[in-house]
């Protein structure tokens, strides 16, 4: 069966190193998973829609389309640049305007680019807590790429991390996941719901 | 079909002339707007309830009674009365008093506050908002439907041998609408009691409201009140119109661009495309409004927001004149498309008549 992956790239530059990293991870995932359909989404193109959604509380049609793709995907790849200790505000605004339960139980591979290797813990200190809050199923290996990694001596180390992470992702997709996914149905039998027709249950 | 207006009661600076009305001016303007609504033949005027600046309507029944004394046919309602933080006993008393004063020409819409601190301000816990809604409403129903109430709940002092006064006019409690756009429990509550359900339908795309309206319709049928299409649905809406649609756009844009809810965000064009806001000619407003019934099903009450974002009173009154001009056609078109089995919006007179008919059948 085809595995659907959405790769979110929060790189703001054009061209973007973060996008380049996302593409490398996607290539590795294709190799691991075989039958894969991939949608790569660049948040830069949605910057105005994301700001509008932050202010109005609803997503424009094209931003909503991306949220729907994210929710429907079998797995996510998230690649962000690290600015000033953490991911860009635009990326956080994208997540803030998303439904809180949108990616419960979904396998997510986290990746980041930074100006120096000293930012490498940002994946664990900034990204991972955010996705823990969202109750995603986070791939253990995070992929951080500093400028050094794009040189010939670094390439193999980066590629090895990428392959290790996509290998973990493939294994997670094969397994039972967290056993939890987004619940779309209205629960008619919660205590609160039942107390409406039967006040004694209040 | 009942057609009317609802107000949030915001005091907002007018971005065009730079002035801000005083609270006194805003309250008096609200009364003028309601009187105008009566004059042009609208059915309903509803005011919000808020307990924080920049909003003025903290005491809806006071304002509604004052308006009631100066109007003839207008049904006075709320948008919304806070069922979470008000004492249900005081709601029962205040609104029953209003019902007597205006000879039944009123109803009310229950909802929750627009700001988190309103819960602690009134000694309530926001994490219990849904439970408060349910318990308070169940008590409100008893207070209106039973002459002597013995009651015990989680959130309020118990009542032993309590009688809420005055009893509802003609023994028929005010009709209740429940306003909600997110909470399935509120739709369930409305469905269980056979009450009305209102979706504000102003700030978001219409797709956001359809799920709970459909849920309410199904549950209304489940509890034996009728078929799903017979459930009592109300919708909001908003417009700005001028004879010439480009004039409407030009005049409204400076208000839209800095409006409290959507200002500094999407363009007027994007927002009008995505949400039910219509800025244009009376004909455009008419056509867009009639489309609501295609999407949500034939419904009973349409309320428009017309007096926000700092629009001056004079402009708001002009908007109502323009609405008055398309009102007969709007009514006619809604009536034409409404199937015979879909009921009219409830009024006090109709509900008293229904009650008397039921009594006769029994005796």
mmCIF file of N, CA, C and O in Angstrom, chain B residues 305-356:
data_model
loop_
_atom_site.group_PDB
_atom_site.id
_atom_site.type_symbol
_atom_site.label_atom_id
_atom_site.label_comp_id
_atom_site.label_asym_id
_atom_site.label_seq_id
_atom_site.Cartn_x
_atom_site.Cartn_y
_atom_site.Cartn_z
ATOM 1 N N UNK B 305 -25.497 41.256 12.052
ATOM 2 C CA UNK B 305 -24.670 42.182 12.837
ATOM 3 C C UNK B 305 -24.461 43.425 11.971
ATOM 4 O O UNK B 305 -23.936 43.325 10.866
ATOM 5 N N UNK B 306 -24.897 44.582 12.464
ATOM 6 C CA UNK B 306 -24.804 45.791 11.622
ATOM 7 C C UNK B 306 -24.097 46.959 12.314
ATOM 8 O O UNK B 306 -23.791 47.957 11.661
ATOM 9 N N UNK B 307 -23.846 46.867 13.624
ATOM 10 C CA UNK B 307 -23.425 48.072 14.349
ATOM 11 C C UNK B 307 -22.084 47.917 15.038
ATOM 12 O O UNK B 307 -21.908 48.312 16.170
ATOM 13 N N UNK B 308 -21.124 47.326 14.352
ATOM 14 C CA UNK B 308 -19.841 47.087 15.021
ATOM 15 C C UNK B 308 -18.725 47.852 14.301
ATOM 16 O O UNK B 308 -18.982 48.626 13.381
ATOM 17 N N UNK B 309 -17.498 47.610 14.732
ATOM 18 C CA UNK B 309 -16.296 48.124 14.054
ATOM 19 C C UNK B 309 -16.220 49.647 14.014
ATOM 20 O O UNK B 309 -15.488 50.211 13.211
ATOM 21 N N UNK B 310 -16.985 50.311 14.880
ATOM 22 C CA UNK B 310 -16.892 51.766 14.948
ATOM 23 C C UNK B 310 -17.764 52.501 13.946
ATOM 24 O O UNK B 310 -17.627 53.723 13.782
ATOM 25 N N UNK B 311 -18.650 51.784 13.270
ATOM 26 C CA UNK B 311 -19.552 52.461 12.323
ATOM 27 C C UNK B 311 -20.406 53.476 13.072
ATOM 28 O O UNK B 311 -20.966 53.168 14.126
ATOM 29 N N UNK B 312 -20.509 54.709 12.538
ATOM 30 C CA UNK B 312 -21.317 55.711 13.248
ATOM 31 C C UNK B 312 -22.806 55.366 13.225
ATOM 32 O O UNK B 312 -23.280 54.676 12.321
ATOM 33 N N UNK B 313 -23.523 55.847 14.213
ATOM 34 C CA UNK B 313 -24.962 55.558 14.335
ATOM 35 C C UNK B 313 -25.713 55.892 13.047
ATOM 36 O O UNK B 313 -26.550 55.122 12.584
ATOM 37 N N UNK B 314 -25.397 57.037 12.468
ATOM 38 C CA UNK B 314 -26.100 57.480 11.254
ATOM 39 C C UNK B 314 -25.956 56.421 10.147
ATOM 40 O O UNK B 314 -26.933 56.077 9.472
ATOM 41 N N UNK B 315 -24.745 55.891 10.000
ATOM 42 C CA UNK B 315 -24.501 54.872 8.975
ATOM 43 C C UNK B 315 -25.277 53.596 9.285
ATOM 44 O O UNK B 315 -25.864 52.975 8.395
ATOM 45 N N UNK B 316 -25.296 53.206 10.556
ATOM 46 C CA UNK B 316 -26.008 51.994 10.950
ATOM 47 C C UNK B 316 -27.503 52.141 10.630
ATOM 48 O O UNK B 316 -28.130 51.221 10.096
ATOM 49 N N UNK B 317 -28.046 53.311 10.924
ATOM 50 C CA UNK B 317 -29.469 53.535 10.648
ATOM 51 C C UNK B 317 -29.739 53.498 9.140
ATOM 52 O O UNK B 317 -30.768 52.983 8.693
ATOM 53 N N UNK B 318 -28.802 54.007 8.357
ATOM 54 C CA UNK B 318 -28.944 53.924 6.888
ATOM 55 C C UNK B 318 -28.911 52.470 6.421
ATOM 56 O O UNK B 318 -29.639 52.072 5.509
ATOM 57 N N UNK B 319 -28.048 51.674 7.070
ATOM 58 C CA UNK B 319 -27.981 50.249 6.737
ATOM 59 C C UNK B 319 -29.332 49.585 6.982
ATOM 60 O O UNK B 319 -29.780 48.744 6.209
ATOM 61 N N UNK B 320 -29.972 49.995 8.079
ATOM 62 C CA UNK B 320 -31.273 49.398 8.407
ATOM 63 C C UNK B 320 -32.331 49.838 7.403
ATOM 64 O O UNK B 320 -33.197 49.049 7.018
ATOM 65 N N UNK B 321 -32.254 51.106 6.947
ATOM 66 C CA UNK B 321 -33.193 51.548 5.910
ATOM 67 C C UNK B 321 -33.054 50.689 4.657
ATOM 68 O O UNK B 321 -34.043 50.292 4.041
ATOM 69 N N UNK B 322 -31.810 50.421 4.290
ATOM 70 C CA UNK B 322 -31.568 49.603 3.094
ATOM 71 C C UNK B 322 -32.072 48.177 3.312
ATOM 72 O O UNK B 322 -32.653 47.561 2.412
ATOM 73 N N UNK B 323 -31.872 47.664 4.534
ATOM 74 C CA UNK B 323 -32.377 46.322 4.841
ATOM 75 C C UNK B 323 -33.900 46.314 4.752
ATOM 76 O O UNK B 323 -34.499 45.364 4.237
ATOM 77 N N UNK B 324 -34.504 47.399 5.244
ATOM 78 C CA UNK B 324 -35.957 47.519 5.185
ATOM 79 C C UNK B 324 -36.476 47.427 3.756
ATOM 80 O O UNK B 324 -37.541 46.861 3.501
ATOM 81 N N UNK B 325 -35.697 47.959 2.810
ATOM 82 C CA UNK B 325 -36.136 47.945 1.410
ATOM 83 C C UNK B 325 -36.152 46.532 0.817
ATOM 84 O O UNK B 325 -37.006 46.218 -0.016
ATOM 85 N N UNK B 326 -35.185 45.700 1.224
ATOM 86 C CA UNK B 326 -35.173 44.331 0.661
ATOM 87 C C UNK B 326 -35.915 43.325 1.540
ATOM 88 O O UNK B 326 -36.089 42.171 1.165
ATOM 89 N N UNK B 327 -36.384 43.815 2.697
ATOM 90 C CA UNK B 327 -37.011 42.918 3.669
ATOM 91 C C UNK B 327 -38.223 42.158 3.100
ATOM 92 O O UNK B 327 -38.317 40.930 3.266
ATOM 93 N N UNK B 328 -39.160 42.863 2.418
ATOM 94 C CA UNK B 328 -40.323 42.130 1.912
ATOM 95 C C UNK B 328 -39.928 41.013 0.934
ATOM 96 O O UNK B 328 -40.455 39.897 1.019
ATOM 97 N N UNK B 329 -38.974 41.293 0.051
ATOM 98 C CA UNK B 329 -38.534 40.267 -0.905
ATOM 99 C C UNK B 329 -37.845 39.125 -0.179
ATOM 100 O O UNK B 329 -38.048 37.943 -0.504
ATOM 101 N N UNK B 330 -37.024 39.469 0.821
ATOM 102 C CA UNK B 330 -36.316 38.435 1.576
ATOM 103 C C UNK B 330 -37.319 37.488 2.246
ATOM 104 O O UNK B 330 -37.203 36.270 2.180
ATOM 105 N N UNK B 331 -38.335 38.092 2.883
ATOM 106 C CA UNK B 331 -39.366 37.272 3.537
ATOM 107 C C UNK B 331 -40.077 36.383 2.531
ATOM 108 O O UNK B 331 -40.294 35.188 2.770
ATOM 109 N N UNK B 332 -40.450 36.988 1.407
ATOM 110 C CA UNK B 332 -41.202 36.281 0.380
ATOM 111 C C UNK B 332 -40.401 35.084 -0.143
ATOM 112 O O UNK B 332 -40.926 33.978 -0.261
ATOM 113 N N UNK B 333 -39.126 35.336 -0.435
ATOM 114 C CA UNK B 333 -38.289 34.280 -1.015
ATOM 115 C C UNK B 333 -38.049 33.150 -0.008
ATOM 116 O O UNK B 333 -38.076 31.981 -0.372
ATOM 117 N N UNK B 334 -37.821 33.520 1.253
ATOM 118 C CA UNK B 334 -37.640 32.485 2.280
ATOM 119 C C UNK B 334 -38.921 31.662 2.421
ATOM 120 O O UNK B 334 -38.883 30.443 2.549
ATOM 121 N N UNK B 335 -40.061 32.359 2.403
ATOM 122 C CA UNK B 335 -41.344 31.668 2.582
ATOM 123 C C UNK B 335 -41.612 30.732 1.407
ATOM 124 O O UNK B 335 -42.099 29.614 1.582
ATOM 125 N N UNK B 336 -41.272 31.200 0.208
ATOM 126 C CA UNK B 336 -41.526 30.434 -1.004
ATOM 127 C C UNK B 336 -40.794 29.091 -0.976
ATOM 128 O O UNK B 336 -41.321 28.082 -1.409
ATOM 129 N N UNK B 337 -39.573 29.124 -0.475
ATOM 130 C CA UNK B 337 -38.770 27.906 -0.549
ATOM 131 C C UNK B 337 -38.985 26.969 0.650
ATOM 132 O O UNK B 337 -38.583 25.817 0.631
ATOM 133 N N UNK B 338 -39.626 27.480 1.688
ATOM 134 C CA UNK B 338 -39.770 26.677 2.907
ATOM 135 C C UNK B 338 -40.868 25.618 2.748
ATOM 136 O O UNK B 338 -42.024 25.939 2.498
ATOM 137 N N UNK B 339 -40.525 24.327 2.903
ATOM 138 C CA UNK B 339 -41.534 23.263 2.801
ATOM 139 C C UNK B 339 -42.589 23.411 3.901
ATOM 140 O O UNK B 339 -42.300 23.963 4.967
ATOM 141 N N UNK B 340 -43.784 22.888 3.635
ATOM 142 C CA UNK B 340 -44.905 23.068 4.556
ATOM 143 C C UNK B 340 -44.646 22.453 5.928
ATOM 144 O O UNK B 340 -45.163 22.931 6.936
ATOM 145 N N UNK B 341 -43.828 21.407 5.992
ATOM 146 C CA UNK B 341 -43.630 20.737 7.285
ATOM 147 C C UNK B 341 -42.582 21.426 8.167
ATOM 148 O O UNK B 341 -42.375 21.038 9.306
ATOM 149 N N UNK B 342 -41.889 22.415 7.622
ATOM 150 C CA UNK B 342 -40.902 23.130 8.433
ATOM 151 C C UNK B 342 -41.611 24.245 9.200
ATOM 152 O O UNK B 342 -42.256 25.100 8.593
ATOM 153 N N UNK B 343 -41.507 24.218 10.535
ATOM 154 C CA UNK B 343 -42.301 25.164 11.338
ATOM 155 C C UNK B 343 -41.782 26.599 11.258
ATOM 156 O O UNK B 343 -40.634 26.839 10.908
ATOM 157 N N UNK B 344 -42.671 27.527 11.626
ATOM 158 C CA UNK B 344 -42.302 28.931 11.795
ATOM 159 C C UNK B 344 -41.432 29.085 13.034
ATOM 160 O O UNK B 344 -41.403 28.205 13.888
ATOM 161 N N UNK B 345 -40.794 30.228 13.148
ATOM 162 C CA UNK B 345 -40.064 30.524 14.379
ATOM 163 C C UNK B 345 -41.070 30.644 15.515
ATOM 164 O O UNK B 345 -42.177 31.151 15.330
ATOM 165 N N UNK B 346 -40.698 30.146 16.701
ATOM 166 C CA UNK B 346 -41.628 30.183 17.826
ATOM 167 C C UNK B 346 -41.863 31.608 18.324
ATOM 168 O O UNK B 346 -40.925 32.408 18.385
ATOM 169 N N UNK B 347 -43.131 31.907 18.643
ATOM 170 C CA UNK B 347 -43.450 33.179 19.307
ATOM 171 C C UNK B 347 -44.226 32.828 20.570
ATOM 172 O O UNK B 347 -44.742 31.713 20.702
ATOM 173 N N UNK B 348 -44.335 33.788 21.477
ATOM 174 C CA UNK B 348 -45.069 33.534 22.717
ATOM 175 C C UNK B 348 -46.525 33.180 22.410
ATOM 176 O O UNK B 348 -47.062 32.201 22.936
ATOM 177 N N UNK B 349 -47.148 33.965 21.524
ATOM 178 C CA UNK B 349 -48.566 33.735 21.210
ATOM 179 C C UNK B 349 -48.771 32.327 20.654
ATOM 180 O O UNK B 349 -49.706 31.609 21.062
ATOM 181 N N UNK B 350 -47.893 31.920 19.743
ATOM 182 C CA UNK B 350 -48.035 30.588 19.130
ATOM 183 C C UNK B 350 -47.843 29.491 20.170
ATOM 184 O O UNK B 350 -48.538 28.463 20.141
ATOM 185 N N UNK B 351 -46.932 29.720 21.090
ATOM 186 C CA UNK B 351 -46.652 28.686 22.086
ATOM 187 C C UNK B 351 -47.782 28.603 23.120
ATOM 188 O O UNK B 351 -48.115 27.524 23.609
ATOM 189 N N UNK B 352 -48.406 29.741 23.428
ATOM 190 C CA UNK B 352 -49.562 29.720 24.324
ATOM 191 C C UNK B 352 -50.715 28.983 23.642
ATOM 192 O O UNK B 352 -51.376 28.128 24.248
ATOM 193 N N UNK B 353 -50.908 29.286 22.356
ATOM 194 C CA UNK B 353 -51.980 28.627 21.601
ATOM 195 C C UNK B 353 -51.751 27.115 21.558
ATOM 196 O O UNK B 353 -52.679 26.319 21.741
ATOM 197 N N UNK B 354 -50.491 26.715 21.330
ATOM 198 C CA UNK B 354 -50.173 25.286 21.267
ATOM 199 C C UNK B 354 -50.458 24.611 22.610
ATOM 200 O O UNK B 354 -50.985 23.499 22.674
ATOM 201 N N UNK B 355 -50.131 25.339 23.681
ATOM 202 C CA UNK B 355 -50.344 24.781 25.020
ATOM 203 C C UNK B 355 -51.841 24.610 25.298
ATOM 204 O O UNK B 355 -52.267 23.583 25.837
ATOM 205 N N UNK B 356 -52.616 25.607 24.909
ATOM 206 C CA UNK B 356 -54.061 25.531 25.132
ATOM 207 C C UNK B 356 -54.694 24.417 24.307
ATOM 208 O O UNK B 356 -55.583 23.714 24.776
#
